[in-house]
Short mmCIF file of C-alpha atoms in Angstrom, two decimals:
data_model
loop_
_atom_site.label_atom_id
_atom_site.label_comp_id
_atom_site.label_asym_id
_atom_site.label_seq_id
_atom_site.Cartn_x
_atom_site.Cartn_y
_atom_site.Cartn_z
CA MET W 1360 0.00 0.00 0.00
CA SER W 1361 1.25 3.50 -0.66
CA LYS W 1362 -0.01 7.04 -0.39
CA VAL W 1363 -0.30 8.89 -3.67
CA THR W 1364 -1.04 12.57 -4.32
CA PRO W 1365 -4.26 13.20 -6.27
CA GLY W 1366 -2.11 14.49 -9.12
CA SER W 1367 -0.36 11.15 -9.46
CA LEU W 1368 -3.47 8.97 -9.49
CA GLU W 1369 -3.95 6.82 -12.55
CA PRO W 1370 -6.96 4.87 -13.81
CA GLY W 1371 -6.83 1.27 -12.71
CA MET W 1372 -5.37 2.01 -9.29
CA LYS W 1373 -7.40 0.54 -6.46
CA THR W 1374 -8.00 2.33 -3.15
CA ALA W 1375 -6.50 0.60 -0.14
CA LYS W 1376 -8.33 2.75 2.39
CA PRO W 1377 -11.39 5.04 2.22
CA VAL W 1378 -10.62 8.32 0.49
CA VAL W 1379 -11.12 11.21 2.92
CA ASN W 1380 -10.98 14.95 2.50
CA THR W 1381 -9.00 17.15 4.87
CA SER W 1382 -12.00 17.41 7.22
CA GLY W 1383 -12.15 13.67 7.60
CA MET W 1384 -15.27 13.16 5.49
CA VAL W 1385 -15.29 9.88 3.58
CA LEU W 1386 -15.66 10.51 -0.15
CA LEU W 1387 -15.03 7.07 -1.55
CA GLY W 1388 -14.81 3.57 -0.13
CA GLU W 1389 -11.81 1.27 0.00
CA ASN W 1390 -11.06 -1.39 -2.61
CA THR W 1391 -12.61 0.77 -5.29
CA GLU W 1392 -11.06 0.82 -8.70
CA LEU W 1393 -10.37 4.39 -9.81
CA THR W 1394 -11.73 5.55 -13.15
CA THR W 1395 -10.83 8.78 -14.95
CA GLU W 1396 -14.11 10.33 -13.70
CA LEU W 1397 -13.48 9.37 -10.08
CA ILE W 1398 -9.94 10.70 -10.27
CA ASP W 1399 -11.18 14.01 -11.69
CA ARG W 1400 -13.64 14.36 -8.84
CA ILE W 1401 -11.02 13.52 -6.24
CA ARG W 1402 -8.76 16.19 -7.72
CA ASN W 1403 -11.52 18.77 -7.33
CA MET W 1404 -12.09 18.05 -3.68
CA ASP W 1405 -9.92 18.77 -0.67
CA VAL W 1406 -7.95 15.54 -0.64
CA ASP W 1407 -4.42 15.29 0.72
CA GLY W 1408 -3.48 11.89 -0.57
CA VAL W 1409 -5.02 8.58 -1.52
CA TYR W 1410 -3.91 5.17 -0.29
CA VAL W 1411 -3.73 2.73 -3.15
CA HIS W 1412 -2.75 -0.91 -3.33
CA GLY W 1413 0.72 -1.70 -4.52
CA SER W 1414 3.99 0.11 -4.14
CA SER W 1415 4.73 3.38 -5.87
CA LYS W 1416 8.46 2.99 -5.52
CA PRO W 1417 10.44 0.94 -7.99
CA PRO W 1418 10.38 -2.49 -6.41
CA VAL W 1419 13.63 -3.48 -4.73
CA PRO W 1420 14.45 -6.99 -5.90
CA ILE W 1421 13.73 -9.52 -3.18
CA GLU W 1422 17.26 -10.85 -3.52
CA THR W 1423 18.62 -7.47 -2.41
CA LEU W 1424 16.34 -7.36 0.61
CA LEU W 1425 17.25 -10.89 1.63
CA ALA W 1426 20.96 -10.16 1.17
CA ASP W 1427 20.57 -7.08 3.40
CA LEU W 1428 18.90 -9.29 5.95
CA ASP W 1429 21.73 -11.81 5.95
CA ASN W 1430 24.22 -8.99 6.34
CA ARG W 1431 22.32 -7.46 9.23
CA PHE W 1432 22.15 -10.72 11.12
CA ARG W 1433 25.67 -11.87 10.30
CA LEU W 1434 27.15 -11.28 13.76
CA VAL W 1435 24.30 -12.77 15.75
CA CYS W 1436 23.23 -15.93 13.88
CA ASP W 1437 24.35 -18.15 16.72
CA ALA W 1438 22.84 -16.09 19.52
CA PRO W 1439 19.86 -17.74 21.22
CA TYR W 1440 16.49 -17.14 19.54
CA MET W 1441 17.95 -14.92 16.80
CA ASP W 1442 17.36 -17.73 14.29
CA ILE W 1443 13.64 -17.57 15.12
CA ILE W 1444 13.57 -13.82 14.60
CA LYS W 1445 15.54 -14.10 11.37
CA ASN W 1446 13.20 -16.80 10.03
CA ALA W 1447 10.20 -14.68 10.93
CA ILE W 1448 11.41 -11.55 9.13
CA ARG W 1449 12.46 -13.66 6.18
CA LYS W 1450 9.01 -15.19 5.93
CA HIS W 1451 7.47 -11.75 6.23
CA VAL W 1452 9.61 -10.29 3.44
CA GLU W 1453 8.84 -13.26 1.20
CA GLY W 1454 5.16 -12.72 1.99
CA LEU W 1455 5.39 -9.11 0.80
CA TYR W 1456 6.52 -10.30 -2.61
CA GLU W 1457 3.80 -12.84 -3.17
CA MET S 381 41.76 6.87 21.98
CA SER S 382 41.01 7.72 25.56
CA ARG S 383 37.61 7.44 27.09
CA MET S 384 35.94 10.55 28.40
CA ASP S 385 35.38 10.91 32.10
CA VAL S 386 31.79 9.94 32.71
CA ARG S 387 31.40 12.67 35.34
CA VAL S 388 32.31 15.28 32.75
CA VAL S 389 29.82 13.78 30.34
CA ARG S 390 27.09 13.78 32.96
CA GLU S 391 27.79 17.35 34.00
CA LYS S 392 27.57 18.62 30.44
CA ILE S 393 24.45 16.61 29.67
CA GLU S 394 22.64 17.84 32.75
CA HIS S 395 23.27 21.43 31.65
CA ILE S 396 21.56 20.84 28.38
CA ASN S 397 18.65 23.17 29.16
CA ALA S 398 21.04 26.01 28.53
CA LEU S 399 21.55 25.01 24.91
CA PRO S 400 19.91 27.41 22.48
CA THR S 401 18.79 24.50 20.34
CA ILE S 402 16.36 23.25 22.99
CA PRO S 403 13.02 24.58 21.82
CA LYS S 404 11.23 27.00 24.15
CA VAL S 405 8.10 24.93 24.02
CA LEU S 406 10.02 22.02 25.52
CA ASN S 407 11.05 24.10 28.51
CA LYS S 408 7.50 25.31 29.06
CA LEU S 409 6.22 21.81 28.64
CA LEU S 410 8.67 20.38 31.12
CA ALA S 411 7.43 22.85 33.70
CA VAL S 412 3.93 21.52 33.12
CA ILE S 413 4.95 17.85 33.17
CA GLU S 414 7.28 18.17 36.16
CA ASN S 415 4.42 19.37 38.30
CA PRO S 416 3.20 16.23 40.05
CA GLY S 417 -0.16 17.81 40.79
CA VAL S 418 -0.98 18.86 37.24
CA SER S 419 -4.49 17.99 36.13
CA LEU S 420 -5.80 16.77 32.80
CA ASN S 421 -7.59 20.09 32.46
CA GLU S 422 -4.42 22.09 32.90
CA ILE S 423 -2.60 19.96 30.35
CA SER S 424 -5.49 20.27 27.96
CA SER S 425 -5.47 24.07 28.31
CA PHE S 426 -1.72 24.20 27.90
CA ILE S 427 -1.91 22.30 24.61
CA SER S 428 -4.98 24.13 23.31
CA GLY S 429 -3.29 27.45 24.03
CA ASP S 430 -0.62 26.71 21.43
CA PRO S 431 -2.04 26.12 17.94
CA ALA S 432 1.19 24.63 16.59
CA LEU S 433 1.36 22.22 19.51
CA THR S 434 -2.32 21.35 19.09
CA THR S 435 -1.79 20.40 15.47
CA LYS S 436 1.19 18.23 16.33
CA VAL S 437 -0.59 16.50 19.19
CA LEU S 438 -3.63 15.71 17.06
CA ARG S 439 -1.49 14.42 14.19
CA MET S 440 0.40 12.21 16.57
CA VAL S 441 -2.68 10.92 18.32
CA ASN S 442 -4.35 10.03 15.03
CA SER S 443 -1.25 8.21 13.77
CA PRO S 444 -0.67 4.44 14.07
CA VAL S 445 1.50 5.09 17.12
CA TYR S 446 -1.81 5.09 18.95
CA GLY S 447 -4.44 2.71 17.75
CA PHE S 448 -7.54 4.85 17.68
CA PRO S 449 -9.92 3.65 15.02
CA GLY S 450 -11.95 6.85 15.01
CA ARG S 451 -10.58 10.27 14.38
CA ILE S 452 -9.80 12.32 17.45
CA SER S 453 -10.58 15.91 16.67
CA SER S 454 -10.19 17.73 19.93
CA VAL S 455 -7.38 18.09 22.40
CA ASN S 456 -9.80 17.48 25.25
CA GLN S 457 -10.93 14.23 23.72
CA ALA S 458 -7.32 13.12 23.21
CA VAL S 459 -6.34 14.00 26.75
CA ILE S 460 -9.33 12.19 28.27
CA LEU S 461 -8.88 9.09 26.14
CA LEU S 462 -5.16 8.78 26.71
CA GLY S 463 -4.84 9.73 30.34
CA LEU S 464 -2.15 11.73 32.09
CA THR S 465 0.86 9.43 31.76
CA VAL S 466 0.39 8.75 28.09
CA VAL S 467 -0.30 12.42 27.29
CA LYS S 468 2.90 13.47 29.03
CA GLY S 469 4.81 10.96 26.96
CA LEU S 470 3.09 12.10 23.79
CA LEU S 471 3.96 15.73 24.51
CA LEU S 472 7.58 14.77 25.02
CA GLY S 473 7.56 12.87 21.77
CA VAL S 474 6.07 15.78 19.89
CA SER S 475 8.62 18.22 21.34
CA VAL S 476 11.66 16.16 20.57
CA PHE S 477 10.55 15.41 17.03
CA ASP S 478 12.44 18.40 15.64
CA LEU S 479 15.51 17.67 17.72
CA MET S 480 15.56 14.06 16.61
CA GLN S 481 15.28 15.00 12.98
CA LYS S 482 18.15 17.46 13.35
CA THR S 483 20.49 15.23 15.30
CA MET S 484 20.38 11.92 13.46
CA ILE S 485 18.79 11.13 10.13
CA GLY S 486 16.57 8.13 10.53
CA LEU S 487 16.35 8.32 14.33
CA TRP S 488 12.79 9.65 14.30
CA GLU S 489 11.72 6.87 11.94
CA HIS S 490 13.48 4.29 14.11
CA SER S 491 11.76 5.70 17.20
CA ILE S 492 8.32 5.74 15.67
CA GLY S 493 8.86 2.26 14.29
CA THR S 494 9.83 1.08 17.76
CA ALA S 495 6.68 2.70 19.15
CA ILE S 496 4.53 0.85 16.63
CA PHE S 497 6.17 -2.52 17.27
CA SER S 498 6.03 -1.93 21.03
CA ARG S 499 2.31 -1.35 20.82
CA ILE S 500 1.68 -4.45 18.74
CA ILE S 501 3.85 -6.67 20.97
CA ALA S 502 2.09 -5.26 24.05
CA LEU S 503 -1.30 -6.15 22.59
CA LYS S 504 -0.11 -9.58 21.54
CA THR S 505 1.22 -10.39 25.00
CA GLY S 506 -1.89 -9.11 26.74
CA HIS S 507 -0.34 -6.02 28.33
CA GLY S 508 -2.99 -3.77 29.86
CA GLU S 509 -1.49 -0.44 28.72
CA PRO S 510 -0.36 -0.71 25.10
CA ASP S 511 -0.45 3.07 24.57
CA GLU S 512 1.90 3.62 27.47
CA VAL S 513 4.30 0.98 26.16
CA SER S 514 4.07 2.63 22.73
CA VAL S 515 5.30 5.92 24.23
CA ASN S 516 8.13 4.08 25.99
CA GLY S 517 9.14 2.78 22.59
CA LEU S 518 8.90 6.24 21.04
CA LEU S 519 11.30 7.80 23.51
CA HIS S 520 13.66 4.92 24.29
CA ASP S 521 16.56 6.41 22.32
CA ILE S 522 16.20 9.98 23.49
CA GLY S 523 19.66 9.80 25.09
CA LYS S 524 21.18 9.82 21.61
CA VAL S 525 19.68 13.26 20.99
CA PHE S 526 21.35 14.65 24.11
CA LEU S 527 24.70 13.10 23.27
CA VAL S 528 24.68 14.48 19.74
CA LEU S 529 23.61 17.92 20.94
CA GLN S 530 26.33 18.21 23.54
CA PHE S 531 29.11 16.25 21.86
CA PRO S 532 28.52 16.42 18.12
CA ASP S 533 32.12 15.69 17.09
CA GLU S 534 32.61 12.81 19.51
CA TYR S 535 29.32 11.25 18.52
CA SER S 536 30.21 11.56 14.89
CA ARG S 537 33.35 9.59 15.66
CA ALA S 538 31.33 7.01 17.56
CA LEU S 539 29.12 6.55 14.49
CA THR S 540 32.20 6.05 12.34
CA ASP S 541 33.68 3.56 14.87
CA SER S 542 30.41 1.69 14.78
CA GLN S 543 30.49 1.36 11.04
CA GLU S 544 34.19 0.55 10.71
CA ALA S 545 34.42 -1.91 13.57
CA GLY S 546 30.99 -3.49 13.14
CA LEU S 547 29.86 -2.38 16.59
CA ILE S 548 26.35 -1.77 17.79
CA ILE S 549 26.08 1.95 18.46
CA HIS S 550 25.83 1.64 22.24
CA ALA S 551 29.11 -0.29 22.32
CA ALA S 552 30.76 2.49 20.29
CA GLU S 553 29.24 5.05 22.69
CA LYS S 554 30.64 3.17 25.66
CA ASN S 555 34.10 3.25 24.10
CA ARG S 556 34.02 7.00 23.54
CA PHE S 557 31.90 8.33 26.39
CA ASN S 558 32.30 5.68 29.03
CA THR S 559 28.53 5.60 29.07
CA THR S 560 25.65 4.91 26.70
CA HIS S 561 22.53 6.63 25.44
CA ALA S 562 20.50 4.46 27.82
CA SER S 563 22.15 5.96 30.91
CA VAL S 564 22.27 9.45 29.45
CA GLY S 565 18.60 9.26 28.57
CA SER S 566 17.74 8.13 32.06
CA TRP S 567 19.70 11.01 33.70
CA MET S 568 17.67 13.52 31.75
CA ALA S 569 14.46 11.57 32.28
CA LYS S 570 15.01 11.74 36.03
CA LYS S 571 16.04 15.39 35.91
CA TRP S 572 12.99 16.31 33.89
CA ARG S 573 10.74 14.05 35.89
CA PHE S 574 9.46 11.87 33.10
CA PRO S 575 6.89 9.31 34.22
CA ALA S 576 8.63 6.60 36.27
CA ASN S 577 8.05 3.64 33.97
CA LEU S 578 9.24 5.61 30.96
CA THR S 579 12.45 6.55 32.78
CA ASP S 580 13.06 2.93 33.70
CA VAL S 581 12.53 1.62 30.17
CA ILE S 582 14.87 4.28 28.77
CA GLU S 583 17.54 3.05 31.15
CA TYR S 584 16.98 -0.70 30.74
CA HIS S 585 15.90 -1.26 27.15
CA HIS S 586 19.27 -2.87 26.34
CA LYS S 587 19.40 -4.85 29.59
CA PRO S 588 15.76 -5.67 30.40
CA HIS S 589 16.77 -8.59 32.60
CA LEU S 590 18.23 -6.16 35.12
CA THR S 591 15.23 -3.98 35.94
CA ARG S 592 13.00 -4.74 38.86
CA SER S 593 10.36 -2.12 38.06
CA THR S 594 9.57 -2.71 34.40
CA PRO S 595 10.75 -6.16 33.28
CA VAL S 596 7.84 -6.60 30.87
CA GLU S 597 7.81 -3.10 29.38
CA SER S 598 11.59 -3.05 29.02
CA SER S 599 11.52 -6.47 27.39
CA ILE S 600 8.82 -5.33 24.98
CA VAL S 601 10.74 -2.23 23.92
CA HIS S 602 13.96 -4.27 23.80
CA LEU S 603 12.35 -6.69 21.35
CA ALA S 604 10.58 -3.92 19.43
CA ASP S 605 13.94 -2.22 18.87
CA ILE S 606 15.30 -5.48 17.48
CA LEU S 607 12.31 -6.11 15.22
CA VAL S 608 12.33 -2.60 13.78
CA ARG S 609 16.04 -3.02 13.01
CA ALA S 610 15.33 -6.42 11.42
CA ARG S 611 12.71 -4.75 9.23
CA GLY S 612 15.29 -2.15 8.18
CA TYR S 613 13.04 0.80 9.07
CA GLY S 614 14.80 3.99 10.13
CA PHE S 615 18.37 4.32 11.40
CA PRO S 616 19.37 3.93 15.06
CA GLY S 617 23.10 4.61 14.57
CA ASP S 618 24.16 1.32 13.04
CA GLY S 619 22.90 -1.27 10.56
CA LEU S 620 23.34 -4.28 12.78
CA MET S 621 21.26 -6.54 15.00
CA PRO S 622 21.82 -6.65 18.74
CA PRO S 623 21.18 -10.14 20.10
CA VAL S 624 17.93 -10.47 22.00
CA ARG S 625 18.30 -11.02 25.73
CA PRO S 626 17.14 -14.63 26.30
CA GLU S 627 15.38 -13.62 29.54
CA ALA S 628 13.35 -11.00 27.67
CA TRP S 629 12.42 -13.41 24.89
CA GLU S 630 11.38 -16.08 27.38
CA LEU S 631 9.41 -13.58 29.46
CA LEU S 632 7.35 -12.53 26.46
CA GLY S 633 6.78 -16.13 25.35
CA LEU S 634 6.41 -15.47 21.61
CA THR S 635 6.63 -18.07 18.86
CA GLU S 636 8.03 -17.66 15.36
CA ARG S 637 4.48 -17.57 14.04
CA ALA S 638 3.54 -14.79 16.46
CA VAL S 639 6.54 -12.75 15.31
CA VAL S 640 5.54 -13.18 11.66
CA GLU S 641 2.08 -11.88 12.62
CA ILE S 642 3.66 -8.94 14.42
CA PHE S 643 5.68 -8.01 11.33
CA LYS S 644 2.55 -8.27 9.22
CA GLU S 645 0.49 -6.06 11.53
CA ALA S 646 3.28 -3.49 11.72
CA GLU S 647 3.70 -3.26 7.96
CA ASP S 648 0.68 -1.09 7.16
CA SER S 649 1.35 1.21 10.12
CA LEU S 650 4.97 1.64 9.08
CA GLN S 651 3.90 2.65 5.57
CA ILE S 652 1.44 5.19 6.91
CA THR S 653 3.96 6.67 9.31
CA GLU S 654 6.57 7.03 6.63
CA ASP S 655 4.79 10.23 5.71
CA LEU S 656 4.22 11.43 9.25
CA THR S 657 5.69 14.81 9.91
CA LEU S 658 4.67 16.97 12.82
#
């Protein structure tokens, strides 16, 4: 999920959370696919940003993330319980890429 | 390289109020917080009287650091819902935000990440005051701010040592200052009369097995610090993993599956807070 400015919205994006204006009023529900019309309307209302599914940043390859992980844990692999924590974060990262 | 005399370090740190970089609002706020008889009403008025502070408090309270599903729109509402201890912690967090951003890039993100993980771990282990533990997580590294403010060159060298020698930052601090951010943070916490549990967690978050007052809270923040580092969110002074204290891990009684769930629950909150500025 990522937050996108109204100016950067594109048709096909799907809302990850309800779209609210700056007063907190809900304008559009979550899990709604955005059409050109909806995007136009959002741009005309007082909206800060819209949460949409998916990442707006260029995806970091999973291999890089996992290599970073190995590097981070390199001095503590043998410490008690650190293997559990490492497995957990590994599983989580893999889950993010599914 | 010779170690500094810890008494010199302590003396300089305790005179930090005199630094021009300490924001005025922090000094006013400390006067309010230090007063043991202060009421919720007085705190509410103090916040409401400062529009900039009000905005920051409301932004903070509506962020994933606190898990309020509805939107809190008034200071009064926030103060009543959170209670005195948590509000004091929140005010401290809001006031040091600027300082944190100026002293170490990534420290604010690390602190807020630790707050989020602390909250989730607290809920998962059935702790009765997850918001309080969240604030403990938010402020656990405040000692680093004081060290950087008073000894910018020395701390810069400590950061370099950490990177070159593969040391966790508090080991590098110990080498240079003969003390660590945990102790330094606790000196200031006591001087400024932070809530007692918060002070204790600041002191013991790297050695949670040694505290008699807050073994659970210190263990939670200790683990939260580790998990946020594992996730690679923010920058605490080094890019390494401190080993978890076995006593803390055993006290919390988590399984690998529970930790995976914790990472999952934290993920959304971390994304939302990436944009959080006060």
